[in-house]
Amino acid sequence: MTEHVVPRSIYFLIFAILIVFTAITTTVAYLDLGVFGPVVALTIAVVKATLVILFFMHVRYSTRLTKLVVVGGFFWLGILLALTLSDYLTRGWRTYG
Amino acid sequence: MKDYLNATYGLKSWLLTRDHKRIALLYLASVTLFFFVGGAFAVMVRLELATPPADLMQPETYNKMFTMHGVAMVFFFLIPAIPAVLGNWLIPVMIGARDLAFPKLNLASWYIFMLGGLFTLWAMVTGGVDTGWTFYTPYSSAFSNTHVVTAALGIFIAGFASILTGLNFIVTIHRMRAPGMTWFRLPLFVWSHYATSLIMVLGTPVIAITILLVAAERAFGLGLFDPARGGDPVLFQHLFWFYSHPAVYIMVLPAMGVVSELVAAFSRKPVFGYAFVAFASLAIAVIGFLVWGHHMFVSSQSVYAAMIFSVLSFLVAVPSAVKVFNWTATLYRGSISYDTPMLYAFGFIGLFTIGGLTGLFLATLGIDVHVTDTYFIVAHFHYIMFGGTIMGYLGGLHYWWPKMTGRLYPEGWAKLGALTIFLGFNLTFFPQFVLGYLGMPRRYAAYPEEFQVLNVMSSAGATILGAGYLIPMIYFIWSLRYGRIAGPNPWGAVGLEWTTPSPPPTDNFEKTPIVTQPAYAYHLLERA
Amino acid sequence: MLSELPLFPVGASTIAPQVDALYLFMVGLALFFSVLIAGLIVYFAIRYRRRAPDEIGVAATGGLILETAWSVIPLVIVLFIFVWGAAVFFAMARPPADTLTIYVVGKQWMWKFQHAAGQQEINELHVPVGRPVKILMTSQDVIHDLFVPAFRVKADVLPGRYTTLWFEATRTGQYRLFCAEYCGTKHSGMTGWVYVMEPHEYQAWLAGGVTGSLASSGEKLFQDLACNTCHLPDTQGRGPMLHNLFGSTVLLATGEKVVADESYLRESILTPRARLTAGFEPLMPTFQGLVSEEDVLQLVEYIKTLKK
Amino acid sequence: MADAVASHHARHPALAHHFDDLGQQREAASLGMWVFLVTEVLFFGGLFLAYLVYRTWYPATFIEVSQHLDIFWGTTNTAVLITSSLTMALAVYAAETGDRRSLVFFLLATLTLGCVFLGIKALEYSHKFHEHLVPGAAFQWDGDHAERAALFMSLYFIMTGLHALHMIIGVGLMSVMTVLAWRGGFSPEYHVPVEVSGLYWHFVDIVWIFLFPLLYLISRH
Ligand code: HEA
Ligand code: HEA
Ligand code: CUA
Ligand SMILES: [Cu+2]
């Protein structure tokens, strides 16, 4: 059995970062960043999620297969979003003469 | 050591079994039931369409008939048919494992399937649904006053059975292969089921949430898909087809796997271009996720999106073409026998080619505008789903029947059945291509006079087809008792499943096999 | 009886020959490949039938060239079809500049057509031959789909928005019209006829028994709904002047620019605050629920006629 | 017969008949859970897609309605969930190191935090109920475009509702794990159930990490 035991200190470190990011994202919501508001909020969310996946869920220490499964899952979500938006974002282009 | 059928006795030993082979038989019984339910609705549809006016039944009844026909056939027959019956039975045996990775989940999947089936049957007997199998909003979510929620929940529940099956296959194929069974020694049947499982796992959750939203829209008056409440009905179509297009490959990929096995076994040589066929399965599964918008060319979707979806649809046809050419090339210099399973394999290749090529018509933007929502579509998908998948399914059932039951079926009757089905099928569905280009819309209870001749032909064909089905049904049951004893390898085929007794013991193998050969090593047989 | 057996639909629009040509090409292609595959199967099955019970096939080697060939050739073929099909599709999607616009509202289970001159008809559509016709469509309930097989065109008709379809009829006569999107119980009864007439006959037909043009009904509505209290024929009103609005580019309060097409007019009436015109207060009340889709079409037609 | 293969060494009581050894069993379970989580990603994915579409269609309304969500409780709940993820990770650590007492303690902590989250969620729901912001007949909205506001609230309730449902399932799982751990069912060699329940719990946390900014944090200025 090969199993990587992650030291507890890492868990506490990640936890601290997550809490800090939560504080930042809430604070930033009160600033007027224009179109960058959602971008910042989502970037922070992605970073937080990645940390949880890599460390709390041990993916950093897992097999290539596990990594592939994780990436694959989000990639497929990307397909769903991107191709659907290819419709929504180009609908306005159509002009009826 | 006792075989799996006689290992234990009694109803309880079946209903609580963890043996993948027994669960496969439970599934076999259930999907057969749903096939006949769906077939009975098809008979009603064809009877009504024998004459132009809606005279046999009211339009509202007719609408329920084709809806329940589609729902039963797609969700409760064709999607589970090959994976949950043949795949379930064979995958562990083919890779040299004692069972699937999660036997309890496997049993649970059957119960979930039955629960979903009961919901849907309940919806059918208490009044039915009339939305079409596609459940387009806002008709389904705000206008229809039939049992949409019950039927939708049935499909929702059955979806989980499908997810569990796919999950189980993926883990099993990754983690349970016998020593020496490398990826490129896997039978192509296993490859195609692997690809199918990917679709099941990645697509089904989306239809689940979509159906849930429709049900919520009806029950709580949310408005996500209802333009009167700010929603967009086209969003529903995107979500629906994100699953339902890949789902057509759930339906056909396993049949392709079966055909690969049949072609190899009955020409006694390896499938030509093994690696190409294996990767073609994966390619179909992956690209198949990128084309769903081809069902929406006239839906008011953006023309640019339509172009993207069209070109991607053409790309997905290429790996299918590769497979067809490879099967044909396999026959070259083979030692070809005409046993019934091989006849079905021939039927598959021919009819799938026609169905697939007419799929290209539909992927062509300029043509689809005219033929979408006409009988051309109906003909296209029956050619693929029926001419393709069901031929593959029946071929597989005949091929492995001796292994599953230990008995042979009567060969003469089987050939007669195959011929009847083939002829009946073509008579039923070929005229529909013509009807479609003439412009007869689908889902019509009544149609203009000038379409009658072709419709009568179609209805006549359906009668032959219905009779054709009863033939295998009868002799399969008959053979359980009176069929000749098969022996472990009646076809002289290679593959781990033919090294076990027929029927095999509960744990499949006395000793975990150690694999040293590639799949279809017929040429090694000769030397030995 | 065989004389009643039609095998190919009549074509009566400019687009029909293009679709048919593509279709026949595809039929040829499909025939070629099906015959090829079926022929090979039959030939191999006979030529290499099993002659002894323990006979074994001869394994093939070196298929790479073949594999590449039969991957690349189909790829080239399908890309060719794609381009051709897309070209036809674009021709269908883009109406020419100068079209005769006819309005239709689909509802369970009938088609209601309205001509600019004021003619209204149900499940029947009269159009002149040789003139591009654009149908501006919307639905009052579920999704329908207007389909005229002889013209080889169809398009979904959605509630809550406008879609269009255009054709130019090339032959006078009477052609079937279907609803092609399943819309409930009497979906199969939502059918009718298109009458293609000579232009002068069409004019005569338009003139017969009409109470007032679509625009004049719209004008009446414009007064009844008190639109004219805010939208004055000059720039003094509380709302923008609507003259010359149609087809112009409007600057929105958000800084975006939109072309004032029919969809924009419809939206401005039903959900005025969704896209505010620059320089105006959000004063305009919504008319959602107060006007039917047909009323909106009349208003739109009226606004289109406002020219200076 | 079942252990024909593994007969050369004694089979662990937790080893199922069709696996060769505990390592294979553990890898199968963990892969199975990951694949399951992928299905969950796509399940929620449908909702995220709907959200994305309507947010691009109706940006103004979304900003307006979002202000009616309680940012204080939203942030608190985020912190609660993150903390529960920490205790969950520590529980897995305890299982790996065979520390039964800490295992039980951290499982209980996770479970409790989960309940706290659900409690706060219930509180927020009841507020929305009193403010007539629950879509349906009782929905009230004074601003423009009531139907668009209702759409946002529909998304809010479906997304957080399904998330809460997952939390409830997670709490159930944790209870079972606690009992098993208490009875000494786990050891450094065998603790797959704790591990895969942990994966599930973290995943539910991740869903919330996205729901929080999307629903609560739209342009608060
Ligand atoms: C098992 C089911 C199945 C399968 C496998 C397919 C396969 C394909 N389908 Fe089909 N399809 C359905 C089931 C299926 N379909 C159903 C049920 C519907 C209707 C749903 C509804 O509305 O109710 C539908 C509808 C449908 C549409 C929408 C039509 C419309 O509603 O307007 C389209 C459009 O692109 C399409 C295209 C294709 C294509 C390109 C393939 C391709 O994958 C086919 C590939 C195969 C080949 C190409 C044949 C083999 C190749 C050769 C012999 C070599 C020659 C090849 C070349 C030159 C490329 N299908
Ligand atoms: C696996 C999929 C599958 C299969 C196998 C079939 C099989 C058949 N289908 Fe199919 N069909 C669909 C999937 C399938 N269908 C789908 C998805 C739709 C679209 C639905 C929609 O629009 O929403 C459709 C729609 C559809 C239509 C179009 C309806 C319309 O648009 O108005 C028609 C019309 O001819 C038809 C006919 C048939 C026939 C004659 C068979 C035959 O092959 C059936 C043969 C089988 C039998 C005949 C059963 C034998 C049993 C008996 C003889 C016993 C009879 C028992 C009693 C009467 C008690 N089907
Ligand atoms: Cu209107 Cu079908
Ligand atoms: Cu498709």
PDB file of N, CA, C and O in Angstrom, chain B residues 53-102:
ATOM      1  N   PRO B  53     -56.553  10.278 -41.749  1.00  0.00           N
ATOM      2  CA  PRO B  53     -57.122  11.028 -40.623  1.00  0.00           C
ATOM      3  C   PRO B  53     -56.818  10.371 -39.287  1.00  0.00           C
ATOM      4  O   PRO B  53     -56.419   9.199 -39.231  1.00  0.00           O
ATOM      5  N   ALA B  54     -56.992  11.106 -38.211  1.00  0.00           N
ATOM      6  CA  ALA B  54     -56.811  10.537 -36.877  1.00  0.00           C
ATOM      7  C   ALA B  54     -58.084   9.812 -36.508  1.00  0.00           C
ATOM      8  O   ALA B  54     -58.929  10.352 -35.805  1.00  0.00           O
ATOM      9  N   ASP B  55     -58.250   8.607 -37.046  1.00  0.00           N
ATOM     10  CA  ASP B  55     -59.536   7.940 -36.850  1.00  0.00           C
ATOM     11  C   ASP B  55     -59.499   6.844 -35.802  1.00  0.00           C
ATOM     12  O   ASP B  55     -60.461   6.627 -35.090  1.00  0.00           O
ATOM     13  N   LEU B  56     -58.362   6.172 -35.678  1.00  0.00           N
ATOM     14  CA  LEU B  56     -58.314   5.082 -34.702  1.00  0.00           C
ATOM     15  C   LEU B  56     -58.299   5.620 -33.285  1.00  0.00           C
ATOM     16  O   LEU B  56     -58.894   5.070 -32.372  1.00  0.00           O
ATOM     17  N   MET B  57     -57.590   6.723 -33.101  1.00  0.00           N
ATOM     18  CA  MET B  57     -57.527   7.315 -31.767  1.00  0.00           C
ATOM     19  C   MET B  57     -57.495   8.825 -31.908  1.00  0.00           C
ATOM     20  O   MET B  57     -57.172   9.362 -32.967  1.00  0.00           O
ATOM     21  N   GLN B  58     -57.836   9.495 -30.843  1.00  0.00           N
ATOM     22  CA  GLN B  58     -57.789  10.954 -30.841  1.00  0.00           C
ATOM     23  C   GLN B  58     -56.330  11.404 -30.912  1.00  0.00           C
ATOM     24  O   GLN B  58     -55.443  10.688 -30.462  1.00  0.00           O
ATOM     25  N   PRO B  59     -56.102  12.614 -31.442  1.00  0.00           N
ATOM     26  CA  PRO B  59     -54.721  13.100 -31.463  1.00  0.00           C
ATOM     27  C   PRO B  59     -54.068  13.077 -30.088  1.00  0.00           C
ATOM     28  O   PRO B  59     -52.891  12.730 -29.971  1.00  0.00           O
ATOM     29  N   GLU B  60     -54.806  13.398 -29.030  1.00  0.00           N
ATOM     30  CA  GLU B  60     -54.120  13.405 -27.729  1.00  0.00           C
ATOM     31  C   GLU B  60     -53.630  12.024 -27.347  1.00  0.00           C
ATOM     32  O   GLU B  60     -52.581  11.880 -26.737  1.00  0.00           O
ATOM     33  N   THR B  61     -54.396  10.993 -27.753  1.00  0.00           N
ATOM     34  CA  THR B  61     -53.934   9.630 -27.476  1.00  0.00           C
ATOM     35  C   THR B  61     -52.713   9.307 -28.321  1.00  0.00           C
ATOM     36  O   THR B  61     -51.738   8.750 -27.833  1.00  0.00           O
ATOM     37  N   TYR B  62     -52.776   9.683 -29.593  1.00  0.00           N
ATOM     38  CA  TYR B  62     -51.646   9.415 -30.467  1.00  0.00           C
ATOM     39  C   TYR B  62     -50.378  10.060 -29.916  1.00  0.00           C
ATOM     40  O   TYR B  62     -49.319   9.422 -29.871  1.00  0.00           O
ATOM     41  N   ASN B  63     -50.511  11.309 -29.469  1.00  0.00           N
ATOM     42  CA  ASN B  63     -49.333  12.000 -28.957  1.00  0.00           C
ATOM     43  C   ASN B  63     -48.725  11.258 -27.766  1.00  0.00           C
ATOM     44  O   ASN B  63     -47.511  11.215 -27.590  1.00  0.00           O
ATOM     45  N   LYS B  64     -49.591  10.682 -26.965  1.00  0.00           N
ATOM     46  CA  LYS B  64     -49.069   9.901 -25.836  1.00  0.00           C
ATOM     47  C   LYS B  64     -48.379   8.644 -26.344  1.00  0.00           C
ATOM     48  O   LYS B  64     -47.372   8.209 -25.791  1.00  0.00           O
ATOM     49  N   MET B  65     -48.937   8.073 -27.414  1.00  0.00           N
ATOM     50  CA  MET B  65     -48.370   6.817 -27.926  1.00  0.00           C
ATOM     51  C   MET B  65     -46.920   7.019 -28.370  1.00  0.00           C
ATOM     52  O   MET B  65     -46.037   6.278 -27.975  1.00  0.00           O
ATOM     53  N   PHE B  66     -46.668   8.042 -29.194  1.00  0.00           N
ATOM     54  CA  PHE B  66     -45.281   8.146 -29.667  1.00  0.00           C
ATOM     55  C   PHE B  66     -44.364   8.626 -28.555  1.00  0.00           C
ATOM     56  O   PHE B  66     -43.188   8.255 -28.515  1.00  0.00           O
ATOM     57  N   THR B  67     -44.897   9.413 -27.621  1.00  0.00           N
ATOM     58  CA  THR B  67     -44.054   9.840 -26.510  1.00  0.00           C
ATOM     59  C   THR B  67     -43.617   8.643 -25.678  1.00  0.00           C
ATOM     60  O   THR B  67     -42.435   8.458 -25.389  1.00  0.00           O
ATOM     61  N   MET B  68     -44.590   7.817 -25.325  1.00  0.00           N
ATOM     62  CA  MET B  68     -44.250   6.689 -24.456  1.00  0.00           C
ATOM     63  C   MET B  68     -43.441   5.646 -25.213  1.00  0.00           C
ATOM     64  O   MET B  68     -42.590   4.982 -24.637  1.00  0.00           O
ATOM     65  N   HIS B  69     -43.684   5.554 -26.511  1.00  0.00           N
ATOM     66  CA  HIS B  69     -42.835   4.689 -27.347  1.00  0.00           C
ATOM     67  C   HIS B  69     -41.377   5.163 -27.257  1.00  0.00           C
ATOM     68  O   HIS B  69     -40.472   4.377 -26.949  1.00  0.00           O
ATOM     69  N   GLY B  70     -41.166   6.440 -27.474  1.00  0.00           N
ATOM     70  CA  GLY B  70     -39.796   6.965 -27.451  1.00  0.00           C
ATOM     71  C   GLY B  70     -39.173   6.828 -26.072  1.00  0.00           C
ATOM     72  O   GLY B  70     -38.031   6.399 -25.925  1.00  0.00           O
ATOM     73  N   VAL B  71     -39.931   7.187 -25.037  1.00  0.00           N
ATOM     74  CA  VAL B  71     -39.382   7.134 -23.680  1.00  0.00           C
ATOM     75  C   VAL B  71     -39.006   5.703 -23.312  1.00  0.00           C
ATOM     76  O   VAL B  71     -37.895   5.433 -22.834  1.00  0.00           O
ATOM     77  N   ALA B  72     -39.924   4.760 -23.561  1.00  0.00           N
ATOM     78  CA  ALA B  72     -39.644   3.378 -23.181  1.00  0.00           C
ATOM     79  C   ALA B  72     -38.449   2.854 -23.966  1.00  0.00           C
ATOM     80  O   ALA B  72     -37.540   2.234 -23.400  1.00  0.00           O
ATOM     81  N   MET B  73     -38.430   3.110 -25.260  1.00  0.00           N
ATOM     82  CA  MET B  73     -37.369   2.556 -26.095  1.00  0.00           C
ATOM     83  C   MET B  73     -36.011   3.164 -25.764  1.00  0.00           C
ATOM     84  O   MET B  73     -35.024   2.460 -25.654  1.00  0.00           O
ATOM     85  N   VAL B  74     -35.972   4.477 -25.610  1.00  0.00           N
ATOM     86  CA  VAL B  74     -34.674   5.115 -25.421  1.00  0.00           C
ATOM     87  C   VAL B  74     -34.166   4.911 -24.000  1.00  0.00           C
ATOM     88  O   VAL B  74     -33.080   4.362 -23.785  1.00  0.00           O
ATOM     89  N   PHE B  75     -34.936   5.348 -23.029  1.00  0.00           N
ATOM     90  CA  PHE B  75     -34.389   5.393 -21.672  1.00  0.00           C
ATOM     91  C   PHE B  75     -34.445   4.044 -20.974  1.00  0.00           C
ATOM     92  O   PHE B  75     -33.644   3.766 -20.096  1.00  0.00           O
ATOM     93  N   PHE B  76     -35.426   3.224 -21.336  1.00  0.00           N
ATOM     94  CA  PHE B  76     -35.585   1.987 -20.588  1.00  0.00           C
ATOM     95  C   PHE B  76     -35.233   0.747 -21.382  1.00  0.00           C
ATOM     96  O   PHE B  76     -35.216  -0.339 -20.856  1.00  0.00           O
ATOM     97  N   PHE B  77     -34.995   0.922 -22.660  1.00  0.00           N
ATOM     98  CA  PHE B  77     -34.520  -0.239 -23.402  1.00  0.00           C
ATOM     99  C   PHE B  77     -33.135  -0.012 -23.994  1.00  0.00           C
ATOM    100  O   PHE B  77     -32.172  -0.661 -23.597  1.00  0.00           O
ATOM    101  N   LEU B  78     -33.021   0.926 -24.906  1.00  0.00           N
ATOM    102  CA  LEU B  78     -31.794   0.949 -25.701  1.00  0.00           C
ATOM    103  C   LEU B  78     -30.570   1.381 -24.893  1.00  0.00           C
ATOM    104  O   LEU B  78     -29.482   0.868 -25.090  1.00  0.00           O
ATOM    105  N   ILE B  79     -30.744   2.357 -24.001  1.00  0.00           N
ATOM    106  CA  ILE B  79     -29.573   2.798 -23.239  1.00  0.00           C
ATOM    107  C   ILE B  79     -29.057   1.696 -22.320  1.00  0.00           C
ATOM    108  O   ILE B  79     -27.860   1.420 -22.304  1.00  0.00           O
ATOM    109  N   PRO B  80     -29.918   1.031 -21.542  1.00  0.00           N
ATOM    110  CA  PRO B  80     -29.363  -0.050 -20.712  1.00  0.00           C
ATOM    111  C   PRO B  80     -29.106  -1.347 -21.478  1.00  0.00           C
ATOM    112  O   PRO B  80     -28.321  -2.163 -20.996  1.00  0.00           O
ATOM    113  N   ALA B  81     -29.735  -1.549 -22.647  1.00  0.00           N
ATOM    114  CA  ALA B  81     -29.764  -2.913 -23.196  1.00  0.00           C
ATOM    115  C   ALA B  81     -28.392  -3.574 -23.242  1.00  0.00           C
ATOM    116  O   ALA B  81     -28.139  -4.546 -22.525  1.00  0.00           O
ATOM    117  N   ILE B  82     -27.500  -3.066 -24.075  1.00  0.00           N
ATOM    118  CA  ILE B  82     -26.247  -3.802 -24.225  1.00  0.00           C
ATOM    119  C   ILE B  82     -25.339  -3.632 -23.002  1.00  0.00           C
ATOM    120  O   ILE B  82     -24.830  -4.616 -22.485  1.00  0.00           O
ATOM    121  N   PRO B  83     -25.127  -2.398 -22.495  1.00  0.00           N
ATOM    122  CA  PRO B  83     -24.224  -2.299 -21.342  1.00  0.00           C
ATOM    123  C   PRO B  83     -24.708  -3.102 -20.141  1.00  0.00           C
ATOM    124  O   PRO B  83     -23.943  -3.894 -19.580  1.00  0.00           O
ATOM    125  N   ALA B  84     -25.944  -2.925 -19.757  1.00  0.00           N
ATOM    126  CA  ALA B  84     -26.363  -3.530 -18.492  1.00  0.00           C
ATOM    127  C   ALA B  84     -26.593  -5.026 -18.623  1.00  0.00           C
ATOM    128  O   ALA B  84     -26.555  -5.745 -17.628  1.00  0.00           O
ATOM    129  N   VAL B  85     -26.826  -5.521 -19.828  1.00  0.00           N
ATOM    130  CA  VAL B  85     -27.019  -6.964 -19.974  1.00  0.00           C
ATOM    131  C   VAL B  85     -25.701  -7.617 -20.400  1.00  0.00           C
ATOM    132  O   VAL B  85     -25.048  -8.303 -19.622  1.00  0.00           O
ATOM    133  N   LEU B  86     -25.309  -7.354 -21.654  1.00  0.00           N
ATOM    134  CA  LEU B  86     -24.118  -8.044 -22.143  1.00  0.00           C
ATOM    135  C   LEU B  86     -22.857  -7.514 -21.466  1.00  0.00           C
ATOM    136  O   LEU B  86     -21.978  -8.280 -21.062  1.00  0.00           O
ATOM    137  N   GLY B  87     -22.763  -6.185 -21.322  1.00  0.00           N
ATOM    138  CA  GLY B  87     -21.574  -5.612 -20.694  1.00  0.00           C
ATOM    139  C   GLY B  87     -21.415  -6.104 -19.275  1.00  0.00           C
ATOM    140  O   GLY B  87     -20.345  -6.542 -18.848  1.00  0.00           O
ATOM    141  N   ASN B  88     -22.491  -6.040 -18.543  1.00  0.00           N
ATOM    142  CA  ASN B  88     -22.475  -6.483 -17.160  1.00  0.00           C
ATOM    143  C   ASN B  88     -22.027  -7.930 -17.057  1.00  0.00           C
ATOM    144  O   ASN B  88     -21.198  -8.301 -16.214  1.00  0.00           O
ATOM    145  N   TRP B  89     -22.572  -8.742 -17.928  1.00  0.00           N
ATOM    146  CA  TRP B  89     -22.270 -10.162 -17.863  1.00  0.00           C
ATOM    147  C   TRP B  89     -20.818 -10.420 -18.269  1.00  0.00           C
ATOM    148  O   TRP B  89     -20.098 -11.208 -17.643  1.00  0.00           O
ATOM    149  N   LEU B  90     -20.370  -9.710 -19.316  1.00  0.00           N
ATOM    150  CA  LEU B  90     -19.129 -10.123 -19.957  1.00  0.00           C
ATOM    151  C   LEU B  90     -17.875  -9.403 -19.490  1.00  0.00           C
ATOM    152  O   LEU B  90     -16.786  -9.976 -19.530  1.00  0.00           O
ATOM    153  N   ILE B  91     -17.990  -8.138 -19.112  1.00  0.00           N
ATOM    154  CA  ILE B  91     -16.748  -7.395 -18.872  1.00  0.00           C
ATOM    155  C   ILE B  91     -15.852  -8.069 -17.839  1.00  0.00           C
ATOM    156  O   ILE B  91     -14.671  -8.306 -18.105  1.00  0.00           O
ATOM    157  N   PRO B  92     -16.372  -8.437 -16.662  1.00  0.00           N
ATOM    158  CA  PRO B  92     -15.463  -9.101 -15.719  1.00  0.00           C
ATOM    159  C   PRO B  92     -14.884 -10.385 -16.299  1.00  0.00           C
ATOM    160  O   PRO B  92     -13.685 -10.655 -16.147  1.00  0.00           O
ATOM    161  N   VAL B  93     -15.705 -11.142 -17.011  1.00  0.00           N
ATOM    162  CA  VAL B  93     -15.206 -12.404 -17.561  1.00  0.00           C
ATOM    163  C   VAL B  93     -14.128 -12.128 -18.603  1.00  0.00           C
ATOM    164  O   VAL B  93     -13.094 -12.791 -18.649  1.00  0.00           O
ATOM    165  N   MET B  94     -14.369 -11.137 -19.424  1.00  0.00           N
ATOM    166  CA  MET B  94     -13.412 -10.865 -20.496  1.00  0.00           C
ATOM    167  C   MET B  94     -12.071 -10.354 -19.988  1.00  0.00           C
ATOM    168  O   MET B  94     -11.056 -10.515 -20.662  1.00  0.00           O
ATOM    169  N   ILE B  95     -12.077  -9.691 -18.836  1.00  0.00           N
ATOM    170  CA  ILE B  95     -10.804  -9.174 -18.343  1.00  0.00           C
ATOM    171  C   ILE B  95     -10.234 -10.056 -17.253  1.00  0.00           C
ATOM    172  O   ILE B  95      -9.219  -9.724 -16.643  1.00  0.00           O
ATOM    173  N   GLY B  96     -10.880 -11.177 -17.000  1.00  0.00           N
ATOM    174  CA  GLY B  96     -10.344 -12.120 -16.030  1.00  0.00           C
ATOM    175  C   GLY B  96     -10.555 -11.703 -14.590  1.00  0.00           C
ATOM    176  O   GLY B  96      -9.704 -11.964 -13.740  1.00  0.00           O
ATOM    177  N   ALA B  97     -11.674 -11.045 -14.286  1.00  0.00           N
ATOM    178  CA  ALA B  97     -11.953 -10.658 -12.906  1.00  0.00           C
ATOM    179  C   ALA B  97     -13.065 -11.520 -12.327  1.00  0.00           C
ATOM    180  O   ALA B  97     -13.795 -12.176 -13.061  1.00  0.00           O
ATOM    181  N   ARG B  98     -13.172 -11.525 -11.000  1.00  0.00           N
ATOM    182  CA  ARG B  98     -14.198 -12.340 -10.376  1.00  0.00           C
ATOM    183  C   ARG B  98     -15.550 -11.637 -10.351  1.00  0.00           C
ATOM    184  O   ARG B  98     -16.587 -12.270 -10.227  1.00  0.00           O
ATOM    185  N   ASP B  99     -15.525 -10.298 -10.423  1.00  0.00           N
ATOM    186  CA  ASP B  99     -16.786  -9.557 -10.428  1.00  0.00           C
ATOM    187  C   ASP B  99     -16.467  -8.128 -10.829  1.00  0.00           C
ATOM    188  O   ASP B  99     -15.308  -7.773 -11.030  1.00  0.00           O
ATOM    189  N   LEU B 100     -17.502  -7.304 -10.904  1.00  0.00           N
ATOM    190  CA  LEU B 100     -17.264  -5.885 -11.093  1.00  0.00           C
ATOM    191  C   LEU B 100     -16.693  -5.311  -9.801  1.00  0.00           C
ATOM    192  O   LEU B 100     -16.788  -5.932  -8.735  1.00  0.00           O
ATOM    193  N   ALA B 101     -16.122  -4.115  -9.865  1.00  0.00           N
ATOM    194  CA  ALA B 101     -15.482  -3.554  -8.686  1.00  0.00           C
ATOM    195  C   ALA B 101     -16.475  -3.350  -7.540  1.00  0.00           C
ATOM    196  O   ALA B 101     -16.133  -3.547  -6.376  1.00  0.00           O
ATOM    197  N   PHE B 102     -17.705  -2.956  -7.871  1.00  0.00           N
ATOM    198  CA  PHE B 102     -18.671  -2.660  -6.808  1.00  0.00           C
ATOM    199  C   PHE B 102     -19.946  -3.485  -7.017  1.00  0.00           C
ATOM    200  O   PHE B 102     -20.942  -2.987  -7.539  1.00  0.00           O
TER     201      PHE B 102
END
